[in-house]
Structure formats: C-alpha cells, structure tokens
Coordinates of C-alpha atoms in Angstrom, one line a residue:
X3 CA -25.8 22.7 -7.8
X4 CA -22.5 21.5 -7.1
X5 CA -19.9 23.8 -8.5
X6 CA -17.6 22.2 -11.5
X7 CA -14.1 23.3 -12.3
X8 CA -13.1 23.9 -16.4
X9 CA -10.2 22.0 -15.0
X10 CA -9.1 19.6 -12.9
X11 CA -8.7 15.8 -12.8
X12 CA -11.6 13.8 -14.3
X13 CA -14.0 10.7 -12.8
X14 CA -12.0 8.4 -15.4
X15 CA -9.0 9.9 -14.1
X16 CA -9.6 9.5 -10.6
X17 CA -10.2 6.4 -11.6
X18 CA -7.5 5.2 -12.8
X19 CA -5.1 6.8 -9.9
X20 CA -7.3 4.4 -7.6
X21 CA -6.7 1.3 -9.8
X22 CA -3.0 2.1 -11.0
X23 CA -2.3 3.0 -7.5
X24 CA -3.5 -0.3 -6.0
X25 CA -3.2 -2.5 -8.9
X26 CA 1.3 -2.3 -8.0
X27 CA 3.1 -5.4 -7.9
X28 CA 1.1 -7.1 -5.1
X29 CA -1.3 -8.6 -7.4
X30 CA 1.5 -10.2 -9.3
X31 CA 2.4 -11.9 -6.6
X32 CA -1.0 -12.4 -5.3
X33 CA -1.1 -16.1 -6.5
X34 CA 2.3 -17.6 -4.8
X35 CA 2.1 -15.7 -2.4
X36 CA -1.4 -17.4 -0.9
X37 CA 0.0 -20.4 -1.9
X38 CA 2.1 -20.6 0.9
X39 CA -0.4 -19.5 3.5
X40 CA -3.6 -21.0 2.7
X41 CA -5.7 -23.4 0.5
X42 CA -8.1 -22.4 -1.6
X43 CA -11.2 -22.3 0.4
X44 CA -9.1 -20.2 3.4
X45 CA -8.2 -17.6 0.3
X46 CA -12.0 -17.3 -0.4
X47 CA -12.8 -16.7 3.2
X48 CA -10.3 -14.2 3.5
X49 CA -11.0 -12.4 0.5
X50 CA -14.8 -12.3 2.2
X51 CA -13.4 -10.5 5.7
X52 CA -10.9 -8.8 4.1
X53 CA -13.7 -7.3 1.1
X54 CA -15.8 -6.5 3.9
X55 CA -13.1 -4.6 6.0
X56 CA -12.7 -2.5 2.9
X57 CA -15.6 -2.0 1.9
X58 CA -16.6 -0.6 5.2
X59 CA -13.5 1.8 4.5
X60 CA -14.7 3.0 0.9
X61 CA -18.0 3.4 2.5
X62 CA -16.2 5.5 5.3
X63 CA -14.8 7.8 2.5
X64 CA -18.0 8.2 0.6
X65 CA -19.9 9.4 4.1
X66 CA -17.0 11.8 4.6
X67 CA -17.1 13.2 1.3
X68 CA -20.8 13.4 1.2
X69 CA -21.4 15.2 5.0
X70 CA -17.7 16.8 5.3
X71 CA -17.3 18.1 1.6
X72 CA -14.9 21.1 2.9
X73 CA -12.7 18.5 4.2
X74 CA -10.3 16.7 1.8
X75 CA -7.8 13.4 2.6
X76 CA -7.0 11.3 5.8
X77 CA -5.2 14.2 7.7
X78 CA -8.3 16.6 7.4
X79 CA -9.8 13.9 8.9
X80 CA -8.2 12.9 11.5
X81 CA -7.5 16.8 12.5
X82 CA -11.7 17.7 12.2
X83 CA -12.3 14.7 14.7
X84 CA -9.5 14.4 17.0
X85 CA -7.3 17.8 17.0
X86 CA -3.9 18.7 15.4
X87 CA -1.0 16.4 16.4
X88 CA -3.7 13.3 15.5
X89 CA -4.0 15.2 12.4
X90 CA -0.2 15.3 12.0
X91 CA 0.4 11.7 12.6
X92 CA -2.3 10.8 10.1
X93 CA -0.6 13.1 7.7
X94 CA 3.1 12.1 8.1
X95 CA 2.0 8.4 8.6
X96 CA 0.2 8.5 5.4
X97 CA 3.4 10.4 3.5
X98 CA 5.5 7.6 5.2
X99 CA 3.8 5.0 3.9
X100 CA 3.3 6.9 0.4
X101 CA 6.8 7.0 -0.6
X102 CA 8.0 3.7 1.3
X103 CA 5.9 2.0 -1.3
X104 CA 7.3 3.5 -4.3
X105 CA 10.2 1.3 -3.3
X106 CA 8.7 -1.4 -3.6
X107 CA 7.8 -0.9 -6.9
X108 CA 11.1 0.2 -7.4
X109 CA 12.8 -3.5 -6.6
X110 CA 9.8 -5.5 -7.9
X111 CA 10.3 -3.7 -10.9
X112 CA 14.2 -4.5 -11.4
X113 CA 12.8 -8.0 -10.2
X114 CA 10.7 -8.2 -13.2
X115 CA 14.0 -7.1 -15.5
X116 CA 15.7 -9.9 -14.1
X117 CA 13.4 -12.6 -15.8
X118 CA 14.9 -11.7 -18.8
X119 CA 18.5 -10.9 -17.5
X120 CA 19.1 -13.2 -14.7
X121 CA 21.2 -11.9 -11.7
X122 CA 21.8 -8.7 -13.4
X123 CA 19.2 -6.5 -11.4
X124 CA 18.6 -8.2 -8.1
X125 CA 20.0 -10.5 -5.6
X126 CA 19.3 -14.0 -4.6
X127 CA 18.3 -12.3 -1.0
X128 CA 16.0 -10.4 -2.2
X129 CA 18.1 -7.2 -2.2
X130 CA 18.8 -4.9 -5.3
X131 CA 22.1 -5.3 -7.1
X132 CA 24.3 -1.6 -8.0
X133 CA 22.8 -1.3 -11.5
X134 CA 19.4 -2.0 -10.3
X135 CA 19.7 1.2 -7.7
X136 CA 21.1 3.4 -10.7
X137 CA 18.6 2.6 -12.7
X138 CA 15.8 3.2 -10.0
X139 CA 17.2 6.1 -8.7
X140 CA 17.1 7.4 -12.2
X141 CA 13.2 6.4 -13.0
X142 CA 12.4 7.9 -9.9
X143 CA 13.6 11.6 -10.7
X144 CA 11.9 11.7 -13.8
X145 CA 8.7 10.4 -12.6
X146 CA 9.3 13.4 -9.8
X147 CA 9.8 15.6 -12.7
X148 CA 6.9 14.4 -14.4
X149 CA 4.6 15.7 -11.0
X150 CA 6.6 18.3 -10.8
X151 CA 5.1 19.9 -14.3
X152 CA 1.6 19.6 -12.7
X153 CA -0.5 17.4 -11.1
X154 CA -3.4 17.2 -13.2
X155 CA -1.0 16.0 -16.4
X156 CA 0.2 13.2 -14.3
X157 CA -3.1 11.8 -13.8
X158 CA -3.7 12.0 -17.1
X159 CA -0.6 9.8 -18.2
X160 CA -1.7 7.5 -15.6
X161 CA -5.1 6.7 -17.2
X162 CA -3.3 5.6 -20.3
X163 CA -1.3 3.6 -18.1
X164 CA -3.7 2.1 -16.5
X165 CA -5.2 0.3 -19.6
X166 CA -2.2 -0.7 -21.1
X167 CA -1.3 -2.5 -17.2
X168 CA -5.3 -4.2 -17.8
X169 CA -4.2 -5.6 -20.8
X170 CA -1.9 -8.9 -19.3
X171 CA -3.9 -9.6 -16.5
X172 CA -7.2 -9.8 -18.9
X173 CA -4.8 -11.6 -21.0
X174 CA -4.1 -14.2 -17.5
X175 CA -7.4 -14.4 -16.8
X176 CA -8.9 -15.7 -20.2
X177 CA -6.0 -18.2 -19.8
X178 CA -6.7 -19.5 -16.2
X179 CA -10.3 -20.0 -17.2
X180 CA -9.9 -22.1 -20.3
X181 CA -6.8 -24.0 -18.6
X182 CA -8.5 -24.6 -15.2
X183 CA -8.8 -28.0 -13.8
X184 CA -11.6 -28.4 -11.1
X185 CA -10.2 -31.5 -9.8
X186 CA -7.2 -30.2 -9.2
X187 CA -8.8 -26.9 -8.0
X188 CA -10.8 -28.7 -5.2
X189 CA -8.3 -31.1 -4.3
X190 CA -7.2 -29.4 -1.0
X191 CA -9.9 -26.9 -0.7
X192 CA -11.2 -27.3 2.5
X193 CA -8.2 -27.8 4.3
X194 CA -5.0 -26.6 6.9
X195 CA -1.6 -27.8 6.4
X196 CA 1.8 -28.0 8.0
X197 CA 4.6 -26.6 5.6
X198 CA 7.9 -28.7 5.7
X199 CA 10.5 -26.7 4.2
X200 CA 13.6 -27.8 2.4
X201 CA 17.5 -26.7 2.7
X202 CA 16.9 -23.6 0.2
X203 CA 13.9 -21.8 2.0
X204 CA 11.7 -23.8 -0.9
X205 CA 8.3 -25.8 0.3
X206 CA 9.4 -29.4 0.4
X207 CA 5.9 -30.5 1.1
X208 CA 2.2 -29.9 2.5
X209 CA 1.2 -32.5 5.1
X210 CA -2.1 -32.1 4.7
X211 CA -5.1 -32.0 8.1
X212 CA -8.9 -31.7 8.2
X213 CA -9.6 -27.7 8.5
X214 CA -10.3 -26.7 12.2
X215 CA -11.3 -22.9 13.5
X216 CA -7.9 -22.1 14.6
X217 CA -6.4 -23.6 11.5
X218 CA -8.5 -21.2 9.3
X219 CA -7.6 -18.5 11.1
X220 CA -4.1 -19.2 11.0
X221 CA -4.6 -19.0 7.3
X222 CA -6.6 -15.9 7.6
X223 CA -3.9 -13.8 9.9
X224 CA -1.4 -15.2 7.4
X225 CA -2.9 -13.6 4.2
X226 CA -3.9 -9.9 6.1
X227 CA -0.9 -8.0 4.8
X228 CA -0.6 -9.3 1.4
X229 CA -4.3 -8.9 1.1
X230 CA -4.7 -5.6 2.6
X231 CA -1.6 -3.8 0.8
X232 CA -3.1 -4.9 -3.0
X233 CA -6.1 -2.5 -1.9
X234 CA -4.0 0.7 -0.4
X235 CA -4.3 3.2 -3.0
X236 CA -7.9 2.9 -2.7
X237 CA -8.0 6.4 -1.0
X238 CA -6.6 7.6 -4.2
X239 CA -9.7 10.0 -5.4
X240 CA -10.5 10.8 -1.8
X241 CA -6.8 12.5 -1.4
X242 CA -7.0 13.9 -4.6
X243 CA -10.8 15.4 -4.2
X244 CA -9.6 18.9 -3.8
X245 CA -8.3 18.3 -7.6
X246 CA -11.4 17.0 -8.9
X247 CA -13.6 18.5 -11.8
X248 CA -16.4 17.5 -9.4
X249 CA -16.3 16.6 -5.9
X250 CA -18.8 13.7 -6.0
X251 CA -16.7 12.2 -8.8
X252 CA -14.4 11.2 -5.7
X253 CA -17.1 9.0 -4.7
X254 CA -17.9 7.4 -7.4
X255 CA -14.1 6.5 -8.8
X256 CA -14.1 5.2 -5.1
X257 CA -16.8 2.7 -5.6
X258 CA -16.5 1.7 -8.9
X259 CA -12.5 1.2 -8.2
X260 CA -13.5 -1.1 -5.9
X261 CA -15.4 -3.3 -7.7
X262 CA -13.0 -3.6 -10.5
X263 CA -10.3 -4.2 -7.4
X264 CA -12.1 -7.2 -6.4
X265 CA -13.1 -8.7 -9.3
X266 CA -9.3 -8.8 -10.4
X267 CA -7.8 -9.8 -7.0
X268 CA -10.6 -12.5 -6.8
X269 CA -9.7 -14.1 -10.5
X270 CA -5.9 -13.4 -10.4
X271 CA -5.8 -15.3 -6.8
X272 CA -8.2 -18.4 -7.6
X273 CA -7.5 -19.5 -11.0
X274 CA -3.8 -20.7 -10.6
X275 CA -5.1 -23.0 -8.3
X276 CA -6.9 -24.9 -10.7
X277 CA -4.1 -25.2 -12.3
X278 CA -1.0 -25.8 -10.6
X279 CA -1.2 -28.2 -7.6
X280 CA -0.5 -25.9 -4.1
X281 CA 3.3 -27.0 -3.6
X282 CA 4.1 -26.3 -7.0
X283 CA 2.3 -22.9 -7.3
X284 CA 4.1 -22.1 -3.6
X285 CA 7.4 -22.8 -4.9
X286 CA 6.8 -20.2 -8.4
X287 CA 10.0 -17.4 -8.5
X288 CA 8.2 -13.8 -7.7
X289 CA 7.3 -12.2 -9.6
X290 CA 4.6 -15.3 -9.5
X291 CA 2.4 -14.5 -12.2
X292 CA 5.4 -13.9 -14.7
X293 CA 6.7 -17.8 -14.5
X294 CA 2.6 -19.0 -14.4
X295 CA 1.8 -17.9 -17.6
X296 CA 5.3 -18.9 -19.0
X297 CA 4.7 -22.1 -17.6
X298 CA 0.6 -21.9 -18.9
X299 CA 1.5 -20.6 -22.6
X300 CA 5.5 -20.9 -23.0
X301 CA 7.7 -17.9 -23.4
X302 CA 6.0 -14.8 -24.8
X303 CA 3.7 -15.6 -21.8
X304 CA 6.0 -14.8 -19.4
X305 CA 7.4 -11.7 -21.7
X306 CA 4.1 -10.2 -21.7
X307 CA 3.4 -10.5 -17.9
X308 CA 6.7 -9.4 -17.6
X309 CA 6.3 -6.3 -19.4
X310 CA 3.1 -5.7 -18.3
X311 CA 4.3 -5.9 -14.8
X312 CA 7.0 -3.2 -15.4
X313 CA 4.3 -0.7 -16.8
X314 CA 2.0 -1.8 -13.6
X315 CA 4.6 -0.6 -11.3
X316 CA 5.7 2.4 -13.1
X317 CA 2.0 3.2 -13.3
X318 CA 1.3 3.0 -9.9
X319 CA 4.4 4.4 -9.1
X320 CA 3.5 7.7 -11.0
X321 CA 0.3 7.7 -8.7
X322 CA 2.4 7.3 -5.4
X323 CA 4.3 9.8 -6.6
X324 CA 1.6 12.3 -6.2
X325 CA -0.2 10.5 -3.3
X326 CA 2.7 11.9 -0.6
X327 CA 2.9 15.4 -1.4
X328 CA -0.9 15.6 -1.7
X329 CA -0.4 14.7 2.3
X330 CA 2.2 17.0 2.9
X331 CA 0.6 20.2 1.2
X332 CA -2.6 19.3 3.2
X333 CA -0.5 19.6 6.3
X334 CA 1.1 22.8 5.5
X335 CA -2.4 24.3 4.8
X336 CA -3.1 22.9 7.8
X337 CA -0.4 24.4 9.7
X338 CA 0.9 21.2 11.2
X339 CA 4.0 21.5 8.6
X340 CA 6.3 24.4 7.7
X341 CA 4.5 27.1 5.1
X342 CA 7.3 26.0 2.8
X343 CA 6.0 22.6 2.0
X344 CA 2.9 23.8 0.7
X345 CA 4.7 26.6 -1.9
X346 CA 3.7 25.6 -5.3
X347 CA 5.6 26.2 -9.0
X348 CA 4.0 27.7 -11.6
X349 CA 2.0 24.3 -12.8
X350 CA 0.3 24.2 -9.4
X351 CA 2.8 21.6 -8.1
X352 CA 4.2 21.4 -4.5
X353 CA 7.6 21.3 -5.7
X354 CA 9.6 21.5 -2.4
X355 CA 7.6 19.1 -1.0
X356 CA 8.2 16.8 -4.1
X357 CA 11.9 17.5 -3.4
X358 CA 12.0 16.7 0.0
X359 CA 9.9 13.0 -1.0
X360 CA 12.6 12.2 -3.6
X361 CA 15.2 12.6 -1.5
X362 CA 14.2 10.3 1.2
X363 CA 12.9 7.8 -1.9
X364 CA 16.8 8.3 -2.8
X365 CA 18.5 7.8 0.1
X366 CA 15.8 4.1 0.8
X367 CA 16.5 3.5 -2.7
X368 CA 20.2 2.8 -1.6
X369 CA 19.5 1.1 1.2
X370 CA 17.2 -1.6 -1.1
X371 CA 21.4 -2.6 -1.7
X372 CA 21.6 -3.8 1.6
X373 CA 18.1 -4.8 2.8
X374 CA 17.0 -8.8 2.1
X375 CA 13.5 -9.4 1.0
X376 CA 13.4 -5.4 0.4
X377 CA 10.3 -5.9 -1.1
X378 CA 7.9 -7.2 1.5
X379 CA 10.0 -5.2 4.3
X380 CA 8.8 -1.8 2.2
X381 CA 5.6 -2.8 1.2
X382 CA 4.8 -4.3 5.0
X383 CA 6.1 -0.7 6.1
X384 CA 3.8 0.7 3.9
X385 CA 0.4 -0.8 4.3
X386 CA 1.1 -1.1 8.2
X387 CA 1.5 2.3 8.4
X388 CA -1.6 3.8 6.3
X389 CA -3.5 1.4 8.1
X390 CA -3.4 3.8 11.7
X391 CA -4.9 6.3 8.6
X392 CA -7.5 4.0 7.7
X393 CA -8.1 3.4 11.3
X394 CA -8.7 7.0 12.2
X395 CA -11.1 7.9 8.7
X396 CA -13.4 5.1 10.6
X397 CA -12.9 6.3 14.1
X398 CA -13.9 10.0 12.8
X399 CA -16.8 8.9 11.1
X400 CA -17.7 6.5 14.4
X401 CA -17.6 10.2 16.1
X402 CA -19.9 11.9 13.9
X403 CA -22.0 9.4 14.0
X404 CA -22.5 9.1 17.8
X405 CA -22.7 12.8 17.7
X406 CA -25.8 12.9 15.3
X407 CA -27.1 9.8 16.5
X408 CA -26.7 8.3 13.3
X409 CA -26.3 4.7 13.4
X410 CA -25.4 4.6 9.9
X411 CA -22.3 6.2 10.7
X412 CA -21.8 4.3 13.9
X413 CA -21.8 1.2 12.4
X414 CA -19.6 2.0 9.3
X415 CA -17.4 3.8 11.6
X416 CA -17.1 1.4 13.9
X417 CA -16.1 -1.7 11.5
X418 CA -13.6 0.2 9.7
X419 CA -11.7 1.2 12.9
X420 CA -12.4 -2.6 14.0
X421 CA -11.0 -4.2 10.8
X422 CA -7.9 -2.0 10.8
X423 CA -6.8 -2.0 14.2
X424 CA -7.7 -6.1 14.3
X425 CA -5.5 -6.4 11.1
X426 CA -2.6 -4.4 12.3
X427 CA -2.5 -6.0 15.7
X428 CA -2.3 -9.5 14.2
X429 CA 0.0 -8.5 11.1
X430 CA 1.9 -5.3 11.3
X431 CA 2.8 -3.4 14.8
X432 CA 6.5 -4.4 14.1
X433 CA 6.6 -2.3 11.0
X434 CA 5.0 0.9 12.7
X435 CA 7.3 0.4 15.3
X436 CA 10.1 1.2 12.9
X437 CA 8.1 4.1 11.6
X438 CA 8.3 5.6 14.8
X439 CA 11.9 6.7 13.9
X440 CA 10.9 8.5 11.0
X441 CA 7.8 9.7 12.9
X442 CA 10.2 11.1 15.5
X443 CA 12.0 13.3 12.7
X444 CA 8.9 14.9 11.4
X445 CA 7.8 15.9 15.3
X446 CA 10.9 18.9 14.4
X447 CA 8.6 20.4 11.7
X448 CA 5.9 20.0 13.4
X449 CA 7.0 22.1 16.5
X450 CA 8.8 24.2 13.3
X451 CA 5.3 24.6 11.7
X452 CA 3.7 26.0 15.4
X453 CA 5.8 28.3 16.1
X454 CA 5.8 29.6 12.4
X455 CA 2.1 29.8 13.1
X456 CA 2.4 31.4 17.1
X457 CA 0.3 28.3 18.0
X458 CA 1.1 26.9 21.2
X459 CA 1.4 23.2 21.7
X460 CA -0.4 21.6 24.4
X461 CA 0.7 18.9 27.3
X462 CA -0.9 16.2 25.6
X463 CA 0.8 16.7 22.4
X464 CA 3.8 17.0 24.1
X465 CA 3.2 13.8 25.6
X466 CA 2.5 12.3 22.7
X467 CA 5.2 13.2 20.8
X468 CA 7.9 12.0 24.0
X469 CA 6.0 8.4 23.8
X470 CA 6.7 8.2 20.5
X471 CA 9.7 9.2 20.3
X472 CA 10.7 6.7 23.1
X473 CA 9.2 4.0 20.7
X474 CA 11.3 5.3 18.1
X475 CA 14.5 5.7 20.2
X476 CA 14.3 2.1 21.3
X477 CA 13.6 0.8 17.5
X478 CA 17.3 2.4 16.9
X479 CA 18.4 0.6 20.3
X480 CA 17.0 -2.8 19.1
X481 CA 18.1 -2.1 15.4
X482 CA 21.5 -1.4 16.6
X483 CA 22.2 -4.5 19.8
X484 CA 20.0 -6.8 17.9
X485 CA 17.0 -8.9 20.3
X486 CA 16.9 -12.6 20.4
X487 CA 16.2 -14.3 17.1
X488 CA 13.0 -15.5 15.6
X489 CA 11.2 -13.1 18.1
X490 CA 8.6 -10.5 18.0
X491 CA 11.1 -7.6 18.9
X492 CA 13.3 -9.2 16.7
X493 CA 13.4 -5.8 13.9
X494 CA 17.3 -6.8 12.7
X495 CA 15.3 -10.4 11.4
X496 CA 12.9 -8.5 10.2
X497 CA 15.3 -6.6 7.6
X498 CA 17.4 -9.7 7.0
X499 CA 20.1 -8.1 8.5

C-alpha cells in the first residue's frame, strides 16, 4: 500500500502548480503571436506535433515515477542514468531556466499595468521603465518570502490562484465562440505567406501562396518556442513529488494538467482567428489577448483580461518561485552542490537557496532596464534551456528501456529525446549558448560541493566542464566585439543591444 503523508501538498494542489505554472503570460500572447508565423491550418498542425512531443514527455514522467519512485525531478534523473556532472547540468540548467522565467512574468506583468497607464511601466522597446523594476523587484521579495514560510502554504495559495486566473480566459472563450465567423476563420486556412513589413516593425501585409511542404514547415519551426514555453511548468508535480501527500498523485496532476493545458491553448489560439482577419490579429499590442477582448466586448473586456493577466503571472510566478530551489536542494542532497543550499528553516523551506535565487532574479530584474524585447529574450532563455532537461528525462527512460528490453520505454524514450533535441536545434541553441556563462559560474560549486564531499572528479567531467566553459567564454567574447548582424552568432541582436 503506498505510504500517505498527514501532510504534504495535495493532487488538486499539484495541480494547480502544473497549470498556474504553465498557464504564465505565454497564453496571453498565444493568439498574436501565431498570427505572425502561421495561418490557421499551420497552427492546428503544430499544435498536433507539438501535443505529441509533450505528451511523449508527460508519459516520460509518469514511467519514471511509476518504475523509479525513489527518484524525484529532472536532476535525479539525469544523475540515475548518466552519472553526476549530467546530473548537475540538468540541475543548474533547470534552476537557470526556473528563475529566468520569473522575469518574464515580471515585465509581462508591468506590460499588462501599462494598458491602463500608458508609458508608465514599460518601454516602446520592449524594455522595463525605473518604476516598473521597483515595483518588480519588490513583488519578487515578498513572493520569496511567501516560500520562504513553507513550501506546502505556497502551493496552497497557488490553487486559489489558479481559479481566479481560469476565470478570464473561460470568460475569452465563451466570447470567441459566440463572436466567431467561419468565413473569416477559413479564409486563409490552408495557406503560407510572405510578410511585408512596414516603417514601425508593424505587418503591412500578407502576400498570400498556395501551402507547400517547406512552407508548412517554415510555419511549424516558427511557432516551436512560443508553443513549447506555454507547456514548461508541466514538470511541476514531478519536481514537487517528494512533497506530495501521495506519490502517484504526481502522475495523475501530470496528466490531467495536460489535458486542461491543451484544451486551453487549443481554444485561446484558434478562436481569434475567426474573428479578426490574420493582419489585423498580427498587428494586436501584447499583451494580445488584453486589446482582443477590448476590441470583442469594449472596455471592461480589456480590464478583465488585464487583470486576470496580472493574477496569471503572479500565479505562476509563485510556482516558479518554488520550482528553482526544489532543483537546487535536490542537488545539494545530491552532492553536486554545496551542503549549504540544501539547509532548511524551521517551515521546511531551503531558505539559502531561496536567497541565493532572489538575488540573481534581482540583479536580471535590472537588467530588464536595458534589455529590448526582455520578454521573449527571458522566456526563449527559459524554455531553451529546460528543454536539454526534458531532453535527458527521455534519454534516461530510452536507457532503461533498452536495458529491460522494454519497448514501451524505448519508444516513449526515444520521441521525447527526439522532439526536444529537434525543437531546440531548429529554435533555441542561441539561447543555451548564453547559458553557458551562467553554467560556467555554477561549475565553482560544483567542484565546491566534491571536495565538501572527498569525491574525486573524473577526466571526463573535467572535460566537460572546460568545453563549456569555452562556449561560455566565447558567448562573453561575442557579447562584448559584437558578430555581424542579422546572423546566427549574432547574441548582441539577439538582446537588442
């Protein structure tokens, strides 16, 4: 019988850390941001690879959790299968890309403020005005306060959140249905277009062509990041199994989040096309479901999605909040970090690693001042990143499956591995490439947290940690002389510096 703790975080709980977690700001911009990559029938398509890539990472979780139920998060993971320092980068990658999305939530947050205070909160770059970064900086210490008091409360605020965050897009949806207009809906379906742009970055025109292979594909590689970062969180009840009142609960929350997930994304990214045609829904302000229901219903639209948008982000903010540490308390159990991350207060919280997170939130927060487009630059970081840890649940199960013959496994294994690495390939290596600097300064506490430990450290993980560090070294080098513009190496573009 499996054992059940008299506390910990519930199934509805877990839940809603899985929903409130994925369900960010992404899906706010879900509908514009298609709009500008694809017609309808490429969005349908792509939600069909893109469902099937994630489901095949879901299912990864639920094997793990059912045949490795001592193991707990992507890290344990990715140490059981392929030793410590794979373990480590799984860790630290997935902390990265924790806490890198909090600040996105941060400026599409102060984004959402500006709708009803217009060039108060952000910049017409993209980039956060002063107020804005006081005001985040200051939301972000109590929500690390808030974790701070314990775990287990947090998720509990965050499952009232998460139904008061439901209550707009339900609100959207009802709307889209009873305002849709087929004709207008199928009038470019089944098509690719060239995008002419005018003076102000704004889509001037479509000029419209009959849908080829590479045309579709084009649309597909297009939508793979803004697709595939509105389902991280998704790991949610997997990282927080260890916490559970029951450990099959993890499973469960897992499945039935996505589901819900899908069902959402699916409505929230169809029905604005049967109602605005595609240049007009292209050119909608962000945050793009804001000024569509304003434009559907008239003001208090917009103010509801508005303010439903804010208590989205601050919802899954809270759950990113406790997603990093989680990591980093895993890798100091582990050994791969310092003891000292994994000290917890009197609430059962990791407080020093909660410190240590909040500072470098703090210290990106500021930077959001600088950065153009901070938005998509943190939440690109993000889901590039975690997507190497999604890569490496699949590749682990892929192992276990070879080793017990299990074609189950293989399979499953096999196309979650395959989806991520494909996606990130086509998408994202830019963005990891960055991460390699910050990957470069946790390699000190991870040769800290050996030594602590009298563990040696091997040739290859001394290899590995001198190629990435060379990676990292030259993303400074590039960062700092520039490379030639509108190129792939091109990471000063890619900032808006």
């Amino acid at each position: 019988m499996e054992n059940k703790k008299t506390k910990g975080i519930s199934l509805f709980a877990l839940l809603a850390i899985i929903i409130s977690g994925a369900i960010g700001g992404g899906v706010f911009n879900l509908a514009n941001d298609l709009a500008r990559g694809s017609t309808p029938g490429g969005v349908v398509i792509s939600w069909l690879f893109i469902g099937f890539g994630i489901l095949m990472l879901v299912l990864s979780f639920n094997r793990l959790i059912t045949i490795k139920p001592d193991l707990s998060g992507v890290s344990d993971y990715a140490r059981a299968g392929f030793g410590d320092f794979v373990g480590f980068l799984s860790g630290w990658g997935y902390w990265i890309s924790a806490w890198t999305g909090t600040i996105g939530f941060a400026v599409l947050m102060m984004t959402s403020a500006d709708y009803f205070f217009p060039g108060k909160f952000a910049n017409s770059n993209g980039s956060l005005t002063i107020l804005s970064v006081i005001i985040v900086s200051i939301i972000s210490w109590i929500l690390m306060l808030l974790v701070d008091r314990g775990v287990e409360t947090a998720a509990a605020v965050n499952a009232i959140v998460m139904i008061a965050k439901l209550i707009p897009l339900v609100v959207f949806s009802i709307t889209g249905i009873i305002l849709f207009k087929a004709n207008v809906f199928t009038q470019h379906f089944w098509q690719t277009f060239t995008t002419n742009f005018a003076a102000d970055g704004s889509v001037k025109d479509f000029v419209w062509h009959a849908m080829t292979a590479s045309g579709l594909l084009s649309q597909i590689k297009g939508l793979l990041m803004v697709m595939v970062w509105v389902f991280v969180g998704i790991e949610g009840a997997a990282m927080m199994g260890n916490r559970a009142k029951k450990k099959s609960d993890t499973a469960k929350a897992t499945v039935i989040g996505l589901a819900v997930l899908l069902v959402i994304y699916v409505l929230l990214s169809l029905l604005p096309y049967g109602y605005m045609d595609q240049a007009s829904l292209a050119n909608v302000k962000s945050p793009g479901l804001v000024y569509i229901l304003n434009e559907m219903v008239g003001g208090w639209g917009g103010s509801l999605m508005a303010v439903g948008l804010m208590i989205s982000l601050l919802g899954a903010w809270l759950s990113w909040t406790m997603l990093p540490v989680e990591a980093t308390q895993q890798l100091a159990e582990q050994k791969l970090l310092p003891s000292w991350f994994g000290k917890l207060n009197k609430y059962h919280a990791p407080s020093n690693s909660l410190l240590i997170t909040q500072l470098m939130i703090q210290i990106f927060i500021i930077i959001t001042y600088f950065v153009a487009n901070a938005y998509n630059v943190f939440i690109y970081m993000a889901t590039a990143v975690i997507m190497i840890c999604y890569a490496l649940v699949g590749a682990y199960l892929f192992k276990i499956g070879l080793k017990e013959a299990s074609v189950k496994n293989i399979l499953i294994g096999f196309f979650t591995f395959a989806f991520q690495a494909l996606a990130l390939y086509l998408s994202g290596w830019q963005y990891v490439w960055l991460a390699m600097i910050l990957y470069t300064i946790g390699f000190l506490l991870f040769i800290g947290a050996k030594k602590e430990s009298h563990q040696s450290i091997s040739v290859k993980e001394w290899l590995g940690m001198l190629v990435v560090t060379v990676l990292g070294v030259l993303a400074i080098v590039v960062l700092i002389c520039g490379a030639k513009a509108g190129t792939a190496f091109d990471l000063r573009g890619l900032l808006g510096f």
